[in-house]
N, CA, C and O of each residue as an XYZ file, in Angstrom:
688
protein
N       0.763     -1.147      0.007
C       0.019     -0.036      0.059
C       0.884      1.171      0.091
O       1.797      1.275      0.910
N       0.581      2.171     -0.874
C       1.294      3.396     -0.948
C       1.021      4.367      0.193
O      -0.143      4.527      0.560
N       1.975      4.994      0.752
C       1.768      5.704      1.984
C       1.811      7.223      1.619
O       1.739      8.011      2.562
N       1.914      7.689      0.419
C       2.030      9.123      0.166
C       0.942      9.432     -0.989
O       0.677      8.612     -1.867
N       0.372     10.643     -0.894
C      -0.555     11.153     -1.926
C       0.071     11.656     -3.141
O      -0.565     11.923     -4.160
N       1.490     11.795     -2.996
C       2.252     12.314     -4.185
C       2.459     11.164     -5.071
O       2.567     10.007     -4.663
N       2.519     11.579     -6.478
C       2.969     10.560     -7.454
C       4.394     10.210     -7.303
O       5.280     11.064     -7.338
N       4.625      8.861     -7.124
C       5.916      8.386     -6.930
C       6.575      8.016     -8.202
O       6.189      7.069     -8.887
N       7.610      8.804     -8.519
C       8.454      8.682     -9.756
C       9.773      8.042     -9.355
O      10.425      8.496     -8.415
N      10.129      7.096     -9.992
C      11.408      6.419     -9.801
C      12.225      6.395    -11.078
O      11.730      5.916    -12.098
N      13.412      6.874    -11.069
C      14.364      6.920    -12.194
C      15.416      5.906    -11.913
O      15.904      5.833    -10.785
N      15.794      5.111    -12.892
C      16.795      4.044    -12.745
C      18.067      4.525    -13.368
O      18.152      4.742    -14.576
N      19.042      4.686    -12.535
C      20.408      4.920    -13.041
C      21.215      3.642    -13.134
O      20.878      2.711    -12.402
N      22.258      3.491    -13.966
C      23.135      2.487    -14.142
C      24.295      2.918    -14.684
O      24.334      4.063    -15.134
N      25.420      2.093    -14.736
C      26.668      2.454    -15.271
C      26.597      2.850    -16.629
O      26.053      2.108    -17.447
N      27.146      4.071    -16.999
C      27.128      4.606    -18.356
C      25.934      5.429    -18.656
O      25.748      5.932    -19.764
N      25.058      5.568    -17.566
C      23.854      6.386    -17.940
C      24.185      7.762    -18.447
O      25.161      8.387    -18.030
N      23.345      8.226    -19.363
C      23.465      9.626    -19.863
C      23.158     10.638    -18.857
O      22.072     10.633    -18.277
N      24.028     11.471    -18.635
C      23.798     12.596    -17.615
C      22.494     13.350    -18.003
O      21.668     13.616    -17.130
N      22.315     13.670    -19.205
C      21.138     14.365    -19.716
C      19.854     13.577    -19.404
O      18.908     14.101    -18.817
N      19.858     12.358    -19.801
C      18.582     11.528    -19.601
C      18.281     11.333    -18.103
O      17.116     11.194    -17.732
N      19.347     11.321    -17.208
C      19.188     11.214    -15.806
C      18.565     12.598    -15.364
O      17.633     12.579    -14.560
N      18.999     13.695    -15.813
C      18.555     15.033    -15.355
C      17.239     15.425    -15.835
O      16.599     16.208    -15.133
N      16.693     14.964    -17.018
C      15.385     15.415    -17.498
C      14.342     15.040    -16.480
O      13.644     15.961    -16.055
N      14.134     13.837    -16.033
C      13.174     13.697    -15.068
C      13.238     14.495    -13.698
O      12.234     14.821    -13.066
N      14.460     14.751    -13.341
C      14.601     15.570    -12.183
C      14.151     17.067    -12.398
O      13.598     17.746    -11.533
N      14.485     17.512    -13.757
C      14.002     18.829    -14.108
C      12.464     18.862    -14.141
O      11.860     19.784    -13.594
N      11.852     17.905    -14.754
C      10.373     17.946    -14.978
C       9.666     17.696    -13.542
O       8.821     18.496    -13.140
N       9.984     16.721    -12.888
C       9.318     16.214    -11.739
C       9.794     16.927    -10.455
O       9.103     16.835     -9.441
N      10.889     17.599    -10.452
C      11.364     18.156     -9.195
C      11.594     19.664     -9.251
O      11.091     20.443     -8.440
N      12.439     20.047    -10.328
C      13.008     21.332    -10.287
C      12.229     22.486    -11.006
O      12.116     23.579    -10.452
N      11.640     22.216    -12.365
C      11.310     23.239    -13.164
C       9.902     23.804    -12.819
O       9.777     25.022    -12.947
N       8.838     23.098    -12.403
C       7.582     23.592    -12.412
C       7.096     23.820    -10.961
O       6.718     22.897    -10.239
N       7.135     25.122    -10.588
C       6.921     25.575     -9.267
C       5.390     25.116     -8.894
O       5.102     24.793     -7.741
N       4.553     25.113     -9.828
C       3.102     24.809     -9.556
C       2.924     23.234     -9.274
O       1.930     22.761     -8.724
N       3.908     22.569     -9.680
C       3.804     20.999     -9.447
C       4.552     20.572     -8.228
O       4.516     19.392     -7.879
N       5.274     21.527     -7.517
C       5.885     21.068     -6.347
C       4.862     20.536     -5.308
O       3.820     21.138     -5.050
N       5.187     19.503     -4.797
C       4.371     18.877     -3.807
C       3.498     17.778     -4.440
O       2.877     16.993     -3.724
N       3.450     17.722     -5.839
C       2.764     16.658     -6.451
C       3.503     15.435     -6.712
O       2.914     14.363     -6.853
N       4.692     15.539     -6.779
C       5.639     14.249     -7.202
C       6.620     14.108     -6.142
O       7.068     15.085     -5.543
N       6.975     12.861     -5.890
C       8.111     12.442     -5.003
C       9.033     11.723     -5.963
O       8.636     10.684     -6.491
N      10.281     12.223     -6.235
C      11.204     11.654     -7.129
C      12.241     10.997     -6.430
O      12.835     11.551     -5.505
N      12.522      9.731     -6.853
C      13.676      8.937     -6.248
C      14.449      8.529     -7.513
O      13.870      8.177     -8.541
N      15.826      8.595     -7.383
C      16.723      7.987     -8.400
C      17.390      6.849     -7.796
O      17.942      6.977     -6.704
N      17.383      5.767     -8.407
C      18.032      4.461     -7.785
C      18.926      3.848     -8.791
O      18.906      4.083    -10.000
N      19.693      3.058     -8.179
C      20.667      2.204     -9.095
C      20.270      0.754     -8.706
O      19.548      0.510     -7.739
N      20.798     -0.200     -9.537
C      20.479     -1.518     -9.337
C      20.941     -2.050     -7.894
O      20.397     -3.011     -7.350
N      21.977     -1.340     -7.345
C      22.412     -1.796     -5.968
C      22.373     -0.710     -4.937
O      22.768     -0.965     -3.799
N      21.952      0.418     -5.228
C      21.978      1.530     -4.330
C      23.366      2.209     -4.165
O      23.542      3.069     -3.302
N      24.325      1.813     -4.996
C      25.624      2.444     -5.005
C      25.665      3.486     -5.968
O      24.681      3.768     -6.653
N      26.867      4.129     -6.061
C      27.062      5.150     -7.067
C      27.252      4.616     -8.409
O      27.643      3.459     -8.571
N      26.979      5.452     -9.444
C      27.144      4.938    -10.736
C      27.940      5.995    -11.503
O      27.884      7.165    -11.124
N      28.679      5.646    -12.563
C      29.462      6.420    -13.405
C      28.616      6.814    -14.553
O      28.132      5.925    -15.253
N      28.370      8.178    -14.839
C      27.727      8.580    -16.000
C      28.648      8.547    -17.262
O      29.877      8.580    -17.210
N      27.901      8.477    -18.397
C      28.604      8.622    -19.664
C      29.453      9.908    -19.814
O      30.373      9.978    -20.628
N      29.092     10.950    -18.968
C      29.710     12.217    -19.061
C      31.013     12.192    -18.206
O      31.777     13.156    -18.188
N      31.227     11.083    -17.520
C      32.602     10.899    -16.753
C      32.630     11.302    -15.386
O      33.709     11.433    -14.809
N      31.427     11.534    -14.754
C      31.424     11.774    -13.283
C      30.461     10.767    -12.618
O      29.596     10.173    -13.262
N      30.651     10.613    -11.345
C      29.849      9.580    -10.529
C      28.608     10.260    -10.022
O      28.633     11.482     -9.872
N      27.610      9.624     -9.769
C      26.510     10.030     -9.143
C      26.177      9.067     -7.973
O      26.087      7.852     -8.148
N      25.993      9.687     -6.738
C      25.837      8.901     -5.550
C      24.345      8.840     -5.317
O      23.595      9.816     -5.287
N      24.000      7.538     -5.152
C      22.466      7.312     -4.937
C      22.239      6.688     -3.561
O      23.051      5.969     -2.978
N      20.991      7.066     -3.097
C      20.554      6.595     -1.745
C      19.600      5.171     -1.867
O      19.357      4.407     -0.933
N      19.188      5.051     -3.106
C      18.008      4.016     -3.242
C      18.585      2.873     -4.238
O      19.394      3.119     -5.133
N      18.073      1.631     -3.968
C      18.338      0.529     -4.915
C      16.897      0.373     -5.571
O      15.936      1.096     -5.309
N      16.905     -0.742     -6.511
C      15.723     -0.912     -7.343
C      14.577     -1.360     -6.482
O      13.472     -1.435     -7.019
N      14.707     -1.676     -5.167
C      13.551     -1.870     -4.432
C      12.583     -0.717     -4.408
O      11.384     -0.924     -4.218
N      13.103      0.580     -4.609
C      12.203      1.722     -4.704
C      11.078      1.486     -5.832
O      10.067      2.184     -5.766
N      11.185      0.678     -6.711
C      10.341      0.336     -7.696
C       8.934     -0.219     -7.123
O       7.901     -0.148     -7.788
N       8.985     -0.724     -5.956
C       7.893     -1.378     -5.304
C       6.674     -0.265     -5.001
O       5.503     -0.643     -4.973
N       6.998      0.971     -4.801
C       5.958      1.972     -4.603
C       5.911      2.954     -5.714
O       5.397      4.055     -5.523
N       6.393      2.640     -6.810
C       6.374      3.637     -8.049
C       5.077      3.629     -8.736
O       4.435      2.619     -9.023
N       4.760      4.814     -8.968
C       3.575      5.162    -10.017
C       4.060      5.269    -11.355
O       3.384      4.863    -12.300
N       5.323      5.850    -11.517
C       5.965      5.923    -12.872
C       7.397      5.524    -12.639
O       8.011      5.979    -11.674
N       7.943      4.697    -13.483
C       9.190      4.167    -13.519
C       9.907      4.688    -14.840
O       9.398      4.430    -15.930
N      10.994      5.363    -14.757
C      11.668      6.003    -15.900
C      12.936      5.245    -16.173
O      13.777      5.186    -15.276
N      13.151      4.663    -17.326
C      14.499      4.052    -17.693
C      15.070      4.946    -18.695
O      14.616      5.011    -19.837
N      16.181      5.721    -18.231
C      16.893      6.654    -19.149
C      17.522      5.822    -20.281
O      17.531      4.591    -20.261
N      18.088      6.625    -21.345
C      18.573      6.016    -22.413
C      19.662      4.940    -21.994
O      20.579      5.285    -21.249
N      19.572      3.654    -22.461
C      20.491      2.662    -22.135
C      21.658      2.977    -22.934
O      21.583      3.654    -23.960
N      22.934      2.407    -22.395
C      24.181      2.623    -23.091
C      24.037      2.094    -24.565
O      23.414      1.070    -24.845
N      24.666      2.882    -25.461
C      24.652      2.596    -26.820
C      25.255      1.217    -27.209
O      24.934      0.706    -28.282
N      26.121      0.604    -26.364
C      26.684     -0.682    -26.651
C      25.487     -1.774    -26.376
O      25.630     -2.936    -26.756
N      24.467     -1.403    -25.793
C      23.224     -2.190    -25.494
C      23.546     -3.462    -24.683
O      23.256     -4.579    -25.111
N      24.190     -3.245    -23.430
C      24.432     -4.517    -22.710
C      23.123     -5.211    -22.356
O      22.032     -4.643    -22.406
N      23.306     -6.469    -21.997
C      22.046     -7.258    -21.646
C      21.350     -6.627    -20.312
O      21.969     -6.246    -19.319
N      20.005     -6.597    -20.482
C      19.386     -5.933    -19.273
C      19.321     -7.072    -18.154
O      18.846     -8.183    -18.389
N      19.833     -6.699    -16.938
C      19.909     -7.635    -15.779
C      18.565     -8.113    -15.394
O      17.587     -7.374    -15.284
N      18.568     -9.505    -15.177
C      17.236    -10.243    -14.936
C      16.621     -9.471    -13.562
O      15.400     -9.399    -13.428
N      17.380     -8.994    -12.717
C      16.863     -8.481    -11.516
C      16.023     -7.186    -11.901
O      15.008     -6.926    -11.255
N      16.400     -6.449    -12.851
C      15.867     -5.214    -13.283
C      14.454     -5.594    -14.086
O      13.398     -4.999    -13.867
N      14.585     -6.566    -14.947
C      13.412     -7.118    -15.680
C      12.385     -7.517    -14.673
O      11.230     -7.127    -14.844
N      12.688     -8.259    -13.637
C      11.790     -8.781    -12.669
C      11.194     -7.583    -11.849
O      10.005     -7.622    -11.534
N      11.957     -6.557    -11.506
C      11.330     -5.473    -10.812
C      10.412     -4.676    -11.588
O       9.423     -4.170    -11.057
N      10.722     -4.510    -13.018
C       9.963     -3.755    -13.844
C       8.614     -4.435    -14.087
O       7.558     -3.804    -14.146
N       8.708     -5.663    -14.214
C       7.468     -6.588    -14.281
C       6.533     -6.396    -13.125
O       5.350     -6.085    -13.270
N       7.214     -6.626    -11.785
C       6.439     -6.415    -10.658
C       5.817     -4.889    -10.555
O       4.656     -4.744    -10.175
N       6.539     -3.897    -10.866
C       6.083     -2.497    -10.836
C       4.970     -2.334    -11.689
O       3.981     -1.732    -11.273
N       5.014     -2.852    -12.966
C       4.007     -2.718    -13.929
C       2.707     -3.500    -13.425
O       1.600     -2.977    -13.545
N       2.854     -4.647    -12.911
C       1.785     -5.476    -12.392
C       1.069     -4.734    -11.226
O      -0.126     -4.944    -11.019
N       1.741     -3.923    -10.512
C       1.405     -3.170     -9.400
C       0.669     -1.782     -9.958
O       0.243     -0.981     -9.126
N       0.553     -1.558    -11.135
C       0.044     -0.380    -11.826
C       0.888      0.765    -12.237
O       0.418      1.844    -12.595
N       2.253      0.471    -12.169
C       3.086      1.610    -12.430
C       3.262      1.733    -13.996
O       3.305      0.757    -14.745
N       3.357      3.024    -14.391
C       3.634      3.311    -15.812
C       5.131      3.074    -16.052
O       5.909      3.550    -15.226
N       5.601      2.404    -17.071
C       7.036      2.277    -17.444
C       7.342      3.117    -18.605
O       6.606      3.103    -19.591
N       8.422      3.868    -18.537
C       8.729      4.913    -19.569
C      10.237      4.609    -19.943
O      11.125      4.620    -19.090
N      10.463      4.336    -21.282
C      11.746      4.107    -21.734
C      12.226      5.415    -22.626
O      11.664      5.726    -23.676
N      13.165      6.023    -22.152
C      13.608      7.235    -22.838
C      14.727      6.719    -23.753
O      15.683      6.068    -23.332
N      14.527      7.071    -25.084
C      15.608      6.825    -26.152
C      15.888      5.362    -26.176
O      15.010      4.557    -26.487
N      17.131      4.996    -25.843
C      17.515      3.530    -25.864
C      16.995      2.858    -24.717
O      17.133      1.636    -24.654
N      16.361      3.539    -23.711
C      15.698      2.779    -22.654
C      14.469      2.104    -23.144
O      13.900      1.353    -22.352
N      13.971      2.262    -24.344
C      12.944      1.518    -25.063
C      13.486      0.009    -25.059
O      12.679     -0.900    -24.862
N      14.761     -0.251    -25.262
C      15.286     -1.559    -25.319
C      15.115     -2.293    -23.983
O      14.966     -3.515    -23.954
N      15.138     -1.571    -22.928
C      15.002     -2.154    -21.605
C      13.403     -2.623    -21.453
O      13.055     -3.769    -21.167
N      12.571     -1.584    -21.683
C      11.185     -1.957    -21.692
C      10.800     -3.097    -22.605
O       9.980     -3.946    -22.257
N      11.354     -3.101    -23.678
C      11.214     -4.286    -24.714
C      11.680     -5.601    -24.133
O      11.076     -6.647    -24.364
N      12.802     -5.536    -23.347
C      13.352     -6.791    -22.755
C      12.325     -7.411    -21.765
O      12.408     -8.617    -21.530
N      11.378     -6.672    -21.183
C      10.443     -7.283    -20.302
C       9.364     -8.033    -21.022
O       8.615     -8.793    -20.408
N       9.270     -7.833    -22.322
C       8.251     -8.670    -23.074
C       6.840     -7.938    -23.054
O       5.883     -8.403    -23.674
N       6.764     -6.797    -22.325
C       5.450     -6.123    -22.143
C       5.051     -5.414    -23.359
O       3.894     -5.004    -23.443
N       5.940     -5.214    -24.375
C       5.590     -4.462    -25.510
C       5.340     -5.421    -26.728
O       5.242     -4.963    -27.866
N       5.243     -6.722    -26.471
C       5.011     -7.675    -27.585
C       3.755     -7.352    -28.155
O       2.788     -7.077    -27.444
N       3.700     -7.371    -29.587
C       2.558     -7.122    -30.380
C       2.013     -5.715    -30.202
O       0.826     -5.469    -30.420
N       2.859     -4.815    -29.814
C       2.603     -3.249    -29.757
C       3.610     -2.528    -30.654
O       4.486     -3.093    -31.310
N       3.396     -1.305    -30.607
C       4.356     -0.465    -31.346
C       5.211      0.260    -30.319
O       4.826      0.471    -29.169
N       6.398      0.630    -30.800
C       7.260      1.335    -29.925
C       8.190      2.223    -30.812
O       8.248      2.122    -32.037
N       8.887      3.076    -30.084
C       9.833      3.998    -30.760
C      11.137      4.035    -30.033
O      11.138      3.763    -28.832
N      12.234      4.341    -30.638
C      13.463      4.500    -29.985
C      14.272      5.548    -30.782
O      13.698      6.138    -31.698
N      15.519      5.812    -30.510
C      16.456      6.680    -31.262
C      16.493      6.077    -32.679
O      16.680      4.870    -32.832
N      16.312      6.926    -33.724
C      16.334      6.547    -35.126
C      17.491      5.692    -35.640
O      17.374      4.821    -36.501
N      18.561      6.017    -35.053
C      19.821      5.342    -35.479
C      19.763      3.876    -34.882
O      20.527      3.036    -35.358
N      18.972      3.557    -33.952
C      18.933      2.086    -33.491
C      17.712      1.439    -33.700
O      17.503      0.351    -33.164
N      16.790      2.036    -34.492
C      15.394      1.615    -34.903
C      15.552      0.131    -35.577
O      14.886     -0.838    -35.214
N      16.479      0.105    -36.553
C      16.633     -1.166    -37.354
C      17.016     -2.299    -36.345
O      16.399     -3.364    -36.314
N      18.127     -1.994    -35.476
C      18.543     -2.920    -34.506
C      17.528     -3.335    -33.604
O      17.442     -4.513    -33.259
N      16.671     -2.364    -33.153
C      15.517     -2.718    -32.238
C      14.605     -3.625    -32.890
O      14.125     -4.579    -32.279
N      14.320     -3.363    -34.187
C      13.326     -4.251    -34.915
C      13.862     -5.676    -35.087
O      13.111     -6.647    -35.005
N      15.194     -5.785    -35.331
C      15.720     -7.105    -35.503
C      15.794     -7.810    -34.190
O      15.538     -9.011    -34.102
N      16.160     -7.034    -33.108
C      16.173     -7.745    -31.694
C      14.792     -8.100    -31.205
O      14.573     -9.113    -30.541
N      13.885     -7.246    -31.550
C      12.443     -7.514    -31.104
C      11.460     -7.502    -32.280
O      10.734     -6.529    -32.484
N      11.448     -8.532    -33.005
C      10.664     -8.627    -34.204
C       9.051     -8.618    -33.843
O       8.230     -8.223    -34.671
N       8.724     -9.025    -32.706
C       7.304     -9.033    -32.222
C       6.796     -7.556    -31.885
O       5.635     -7.392    -31.510
N       7.620     -6.556    -32.013
C       7.287     -5.255    -31.662
C       7.489     -4.472    -32.975
O       8.551     -4.559    -33.592
N       6.482     -3.720    -33.392
C       6.452     -2.880    -34.483
C       7.152     -1.543    -34.225
O       6.667     -0.761    -33.407
N       8.254     -1.257    -34.880
C       9.003      0.061    -34.518
C       8.516      1.180    -35.529
O       8.426      1.015    -36.746
N       8.213      2.346    -34.839
C       7.907      3.475    -35.636
C       8.898      4.509    -35.294
O       8.708      5.201    -34.294
N       9.951      4.678    -36.042
C      11.150      5.495    -35.709
C      10.836      6.960    -35.919
O      11.610      7.786    -35.435
N       9.773      7.358    -36.595
C       9.418      8.728    -36.846
C       8.607      9.297    -35.758
O       8.466     10.518    -35.700
N       8.064      8.520    -34.891
C       7.300      9.145    -33.706
C       8.135      9.613    -32.517
O       9.071      8.905    -32.147
N       7.885     10.646    -31.958
C       8.516     11.302    -30.824
C       8.405     10.325    -29.603
O       9.403      9.964    -28.979
N       7.111      9.911    -29.294
C       6.895      8.989    -28.311
C       5.692      8.181    -28.631
O       4.889      8.636    -29.446
N       5.481      7.012    -28.064
C       4.254      6.135    -28.305
C       3.914      5.631    -26.984
O       4.790      5.208    -26.230
N       2.598      5.658    -26.649
C       1.994      5.268    -25.421
C       1.001      4.202    -25.667
O       0.131      4.296    -26.533
N       1.163      3.118    -24.831
C       0.200      1.986    -24.788
C      -0.090      1.916    -23.411
O       0.779      1.525    -22.632
N      -1.324      2.283    -22.979
C      -1.738      2.603    -21.660
C      -0.649      2.920    -20.656
O      -0.326      4.099    -20.510
N      -0.059      1.976    -19.956
C       1.021      2.300    -19.049
C       2.435      1.872    -19.419
O       3.257      1.469    -18.597
N       2.647      1.993    -20.730
C       3.974      1.783    -21.402
C       4.152      2.853    -22.309
O       3.296      3.120    -23.153
N       5.302      3.538    -22.180
C       5.652      4.668    -23.053
C       7.150      4.503    -23.499
O       8.018      4.220    -22.674
N       7.403      4.674    -24.726
C       8.769      4.649    -25.153
C       8.872      6.052    -26.115
O       7.967      6.536    -26.794
N      10.196      6.524    -25.964
C      10.417      7.797    -26.663
C      11.550      7.638    -27.613
O      12.313      6.674    -27.541
N      11.673      8.662    -28.582
C      12.684      8.614    -29.597
C      14.001      9.058    -29.062
O      14.431      8.549    -28.027
N      14.650      9.951    -29.683
C      15.984     10.407    -29.333
C      16.013     11.302    -28.122
O      15.016     11.484    -27.423
N      17.173     11.850    -27.896
C      17.455     12.570    -26.618
C      16.467     13.670    -26.337
O      15.980     13.750    -25.209
N      16.153     14.481    -27.234
C      15.296     15.679    -26.978
C      13.826     15.192    -26.715
O      13.080     15.788    -25.938
N      13.459     14.059    -27.421
C      12.091     13.495    -27.204
C      11.952     13.103    -25.659
O      10.841     12.933    -25.157
N      13.067     12.976    -24.977
C      12.746     12.538    -23.544
C      12.123     13.778    -22.802
O      11.420     13.565    -21.814
N      12.327     14.940    -23.193
C      11.834     16.173    -22.527
C      10.240     16.129    -22.880
O       9.381     16.321    -22.020
N       9.964     15.865    -24.187
C       8.561     15.758    -24.565
C       7.733     14.767    -23.715
O       6.702     15.105    -23.133
N       8.230     13.573    -23.686
C       7.551     12.506    -23.027
C       7.477     12.780    -21.462
O       6.513     12.429    -20.781
N       8.460     13.365    -21.019
C       8.439     13.670    -19.425
C       7.412     14.666    -19.161
O       6.776     14.615    -18.108
N       7.189     15.611    -20.072
C       6.340     16.709    -19.926
C       4.801     16.244    -20.162
O       3.889     16.964    -19.757
N       4.567     15.137    -20.766
C       3.373     14.712    -21.147
C       2.472     14.447    -19.855
O       1.316     14.044    -19.981
């Protein structure tokens, strides 16, 4: 049972995360909109609760691990590293659990690969960065890729295109 009336937003950080993609949810759900202050509670977590190194070359120290997904209303997966490492089974399991509990899952840019790895996008459409759309389609043939869309929503599953589309989908 959720204990707060605020919408619980959880952002997942991982080794090599884009500093931009990590900061967009913070900007939208915590910093930018004065009128929304008090509506959202934002937590950024890592798989282990430890610090992570961003692709920008600096570390981010985090207080939460992926158990934070247990109370999430919205889970945001920032752009996955461009070498597309395998999505850890522990993350897939937590994303499944969060979605089953009613959380919206959002994959920003290459984060769409993480949402696709859960199997929840099967027989649906999705988008991701245009440069990776063909690879996405080959990796997940059961998902129809629409690389020209800024973002695509299927009830509680959202994928977004390139870097700047992350701002559009976060403001939605």
